[in-house]
GROMACS .gro file of C-alpha atoms in nm:
model
  137
    1UNK     CA    1  -2.738   1.545  -2.312
    2UNK     CA    2  -2.905   1.256  -2.128
    3UNK     CA    3  -2.682   1.020  -1.938
    4UNK     CA    4  -2.677   0.689  -2.128
    5UNK     CA    5  -2.493   0.497  -1.854
    6UNK     CA    6  -2.638   0.461  -1.505
    7UNK     CA    7  -2.467   0.298  -1.211
    8UNK     CA    8  -2.630   0.135  -0.911
    9UNK     CA    9  -2.529  -0.073  -0.612
   10UNK     CA   10  -2.171   0.059  -0.597
   11UNK     CA   11  -1.972  -0.069  -0.300
   12UNK     CA   12  -1.614  -0.109  -0.183
   13UNK     CA   13  -1.495  -0.412   0.012
   14UNK     CA   14  -1.386  -0.331   0.369
   15UNK     CA   15  -1.020  -0.414   0.419
   16UNK     CA   16  -0.814  -0.509   0.724
   17UNK     CA   17  -0.560  -0.247   0.838
   18UNK     CA   18  -0.263  -0.446   0.703
   19UNK     CA   19  -0.411  -0.487   0.354
   20UNK     CA   20  -0.280  -0.289   0.059
   21UNK     CA   21  -0.567  -0.391  -0.169
   22UNK     CA   22  -0.943  -0.387  -0.193
   23UNK     CA   23  -1.200  -0.401  -0.471
   24UNK     CA   24  -1.508  -0.213  -0.587
   25UNK     CA   25  -1.822  -0.362  -0.737
   26UNK     CA   26  -2.127  -0.214  -0.909
   27UNK     CA   27  -2.382  -0.262  -1.185
   28UNK     CA   28  -2.358  -0.061  -1.508
   29UNK     CA   29  -2.678  -0.004  -1.706
   30UNK     CA   30  -2.650   0.113  -2.067
   31UNK     CA   31  -2.963   0.292  -2.190
   32UNK     CA   32  -2.798   0.371  -2.524
   33UNK     CA   33  -2.828   0.193  -2.857
   34UNK     CA   34  -2.457   0.113  -2.887
   35UNK     CA   35  -2.218  -0.088  -2.670
   36UNK     CA   36  -2.004   0.122  -2.440
   37UNK     CA   37  -1.685   0.032  -2.258
   38UNK     CA   38  -1.566   0.114  -1.908
   39UNK     CA   39  -1.206   0.215  -1.979
   40UNK     CA   40  -1.073   0.323  -1.640
   41UNK     CA   41  -1.161   0.428  -1.286
   42UNK     CA   42  -1.007   0.691  -1.059
   43UNK     CA   43  -1.050   0.733  -0.684
   44UNK     CA   44  -0.862   0.899  -0.399
   45UNK     CA   45  -0.875   0.565  -0.215
   46UNK     CA   46  -0.596   0.396  -0.414
   47UNK     CA   47  -0.279   0.490  -0.598
   48UNK     CA   48  -0.346   0.228  -0.866
   49UNK     CA   49  -0.688   0.126  -1.000
   50UNK     CA   50  -0.723  -0.157  -1.252
   51UNK     CA   51  -1.010  -0.332  -1.425
   52UNK     CA   52  -0.991  -0.709  -1.371
   53UNK     CA   53  -1.174  -1.027  -1.459
   54UNK     CA   54  -1.154  -1.380  -1.322
   55UNK     CA   55  -1.129  -1.707  -1.513
   56UNK     CA   56  -1.109  -2.072  -1.419
   57UNK     CA   57  -0.825  -2.271  -1.573
   58UNK     CA   58  -0.756  -2.633  -1.481
   59UNK     CA   59  -0.979  -2.598  -1.177
   60UNK     CA   60  -0.795  -2.291  -1.046
   61UNK     CA   61  -0.942  -1.942  -1.035
   62UNK     CA   62  -0.710  -1.665  -1.148
   63UNK     CA   63  -0.748  -1.291  -1.183
   64UNK     CA   64  -0.613  -1.086  -1.472
   65UNK     CA   65  -0.625  -0.720  -1.581
   66UNK     CA   66  -0.843  -0.626  -1.879
   67UNK     CA   67  -0.821  -0.315  -2.101
   68UNK     CA   68  -1.195  -0.244  -2.065
   69UNK     CA   69  -1.525  -0.383  -1.940
   70UNK     CA   70  -1.796  -0.409  -2.210
   71UNK     CA   71  -2.143  -0.272  -2.137
   72UNK     CA   72  -2.391  -0.403  -2.397
   73UNK     CA   73  -2.634  -0.170  -2.574
   74UNK     CA   74  -2.967  -0.169  -2.390
   75UNK     CA   75  -2.821  -0.404  -2.130
   76UNK     CA   76  -2.618  -0.419  -1.814
   77UNK     CA   77  -2.286  -0.544  -1.684
   78UNK     CA   78  -2.243  -0.659  -1.325
   79UNK     CA   79  -1.903  -0.604  -1.167
   80UNK     CA   80  -1.908  -0.855  -0.882
   81UNK     CA   81  -1.684  -1.094  -0.688
   82UNK     CA   82  -1.567  -1.378  -0.912
   83UNK     CA   83  -1.623  -1.177  -1.231
   84UNK     CA   84  -1.535  -0.833  -1.366
   85UNK     CA   85  -1.437  -0.597  -1.082
   86UNK     CA   86  -1.240  -0.282  -1.002
   87UNK     CA   87  -0.913  -0.362  -0.824
   88UNK     CA   88  -0.790  -0.098  -0.578
   89UNK     CA   89  -0.413  -0.137  -0.530
   90UNK     CA   90  -0.170   0.044  -0.298
   91UNK     CA   91  -0.446   0.192  -0.082
   92UNK     CA   92  -0.399   0.549   0.040
   93UNK     CA   93  -0.618   0.460   0.339
   94UNK     CA   94  -0.798   0.154   0.467
   95UNK     CA   95  -1.167   0.143   0.364
   96UNK     CA   96  -1.375   0.096   0.680
   97UNK     CA   97  -1.742   0.005   0.723
   98UNK     CA   98  -1.969   0.307   0.694
   99UNK     CA   99  -1.730   0.518   0.487
  100UNK     CA  100  -1.809   0.634   0.135
  101UNK     CA  101  -1.576   0.706  -0.155
  102UNK     CA  102  -1.622   0.868  -0.493
  103UNK     CA  103  -1.534   0.670  -0.803
  104UNK     CA  104  -1.489   0.840  -1.139
  105UNK     CA  105  -1.573   0.595  -1.417
  106UNK     CA  106  -1.436   0.675  -1.766
  107UNK     CA  107  -1.641   0.534  -2.055
  108UNK     CA  108  -1.555   0.526  -2.426
  109UNK     CA  109  -1.880   0.697  -2.530
  110UNK     CA  110  -2.053   0.821  -2.213
  111UNK     CA  111  -1.747   1.005  -2.079
  112UNK     CA  112  -1.697   1.036  -1.704
  113UNK     CA  113  -1.965   0.916  -1.463
  114UNK     CA  114  -1.920   0.992  -1.091
  115UNK     CA  115  -2.061   0.750  -0.835
  116UNK     CA  116  -2.043   0.720  -0.457
  117UNK     CA  117  -1.958   0.375  -0.323
  118UNK     CA  118  -2.026   0.271   0.036
  119UNK     CA  119  -1.784   0.043   0.219
  120UNK     CA  120  -1.932  -0.288   0.329
  121UNK     CA  121  -1.823  -0.637   0.431
  122UNK     CA  122  -1.749  -0.896   0.170
  123UNK     CA  123  -1.591  -1.238   0.165
  124UNK     CA  124  -1.214  -1.210   0.207
  125UNK     CA  125  -1.023  -1.199  -0.119
  126UNK     CA  126  -0.822  -1.512  -0.189
  127UNK     CA  127  -0.454  -1.430  -0.159
  128UNK     CA  128  -0.350  -1.666  -0.438
  129UNK     CA  129  -0.571  -1.484  -0.687
  130UNK     CA  130  -0.420  -1.144  -0.611
  131UNK     CA  131  -0.062  -1.217  -0.513
  132UNK     CA  132   0.045  -1.506  -0.734
  133UNK     CA  133   0.156  -1.848  -0.613
  134UNK     CA  134   0.288  -1.893  -0.261
  135UNK     CA  135   0.665  -1.923  -0.224
  136UNK     CA  136   0.799  -2.243  -0.076
  137UNK     CA  137   1.055  -2.216   0.195
   0.00000   0.00000   0.00000
């Protein structure tokens, strides 16, 4: 069976040693004639992996988990900063520049697709998007 979903440009954001979170980004290309859905991701890098999106409400950007990421038939979906992305929570180790990690992507129709993601620099994640509002005190 031909692979209907292809992945390119997979990368993981390098994280400082004190960070417990990072994120992964990639482009999904659907060569099939029906929409597919990225349902989940597994990796040895993190204890918890969630699919997230970002929205702007009243001028503030906020991140929220989503049950799946749609991949249109004959089209592509970019998982990138400020949009859909893969949140890596409770890291088992700190991703460092030059390292590579395997991601196992579970799709509704295409099944499991394995991809290798290289660690690279990215803009620092905004704390308020990932940790909620700051406490006053």
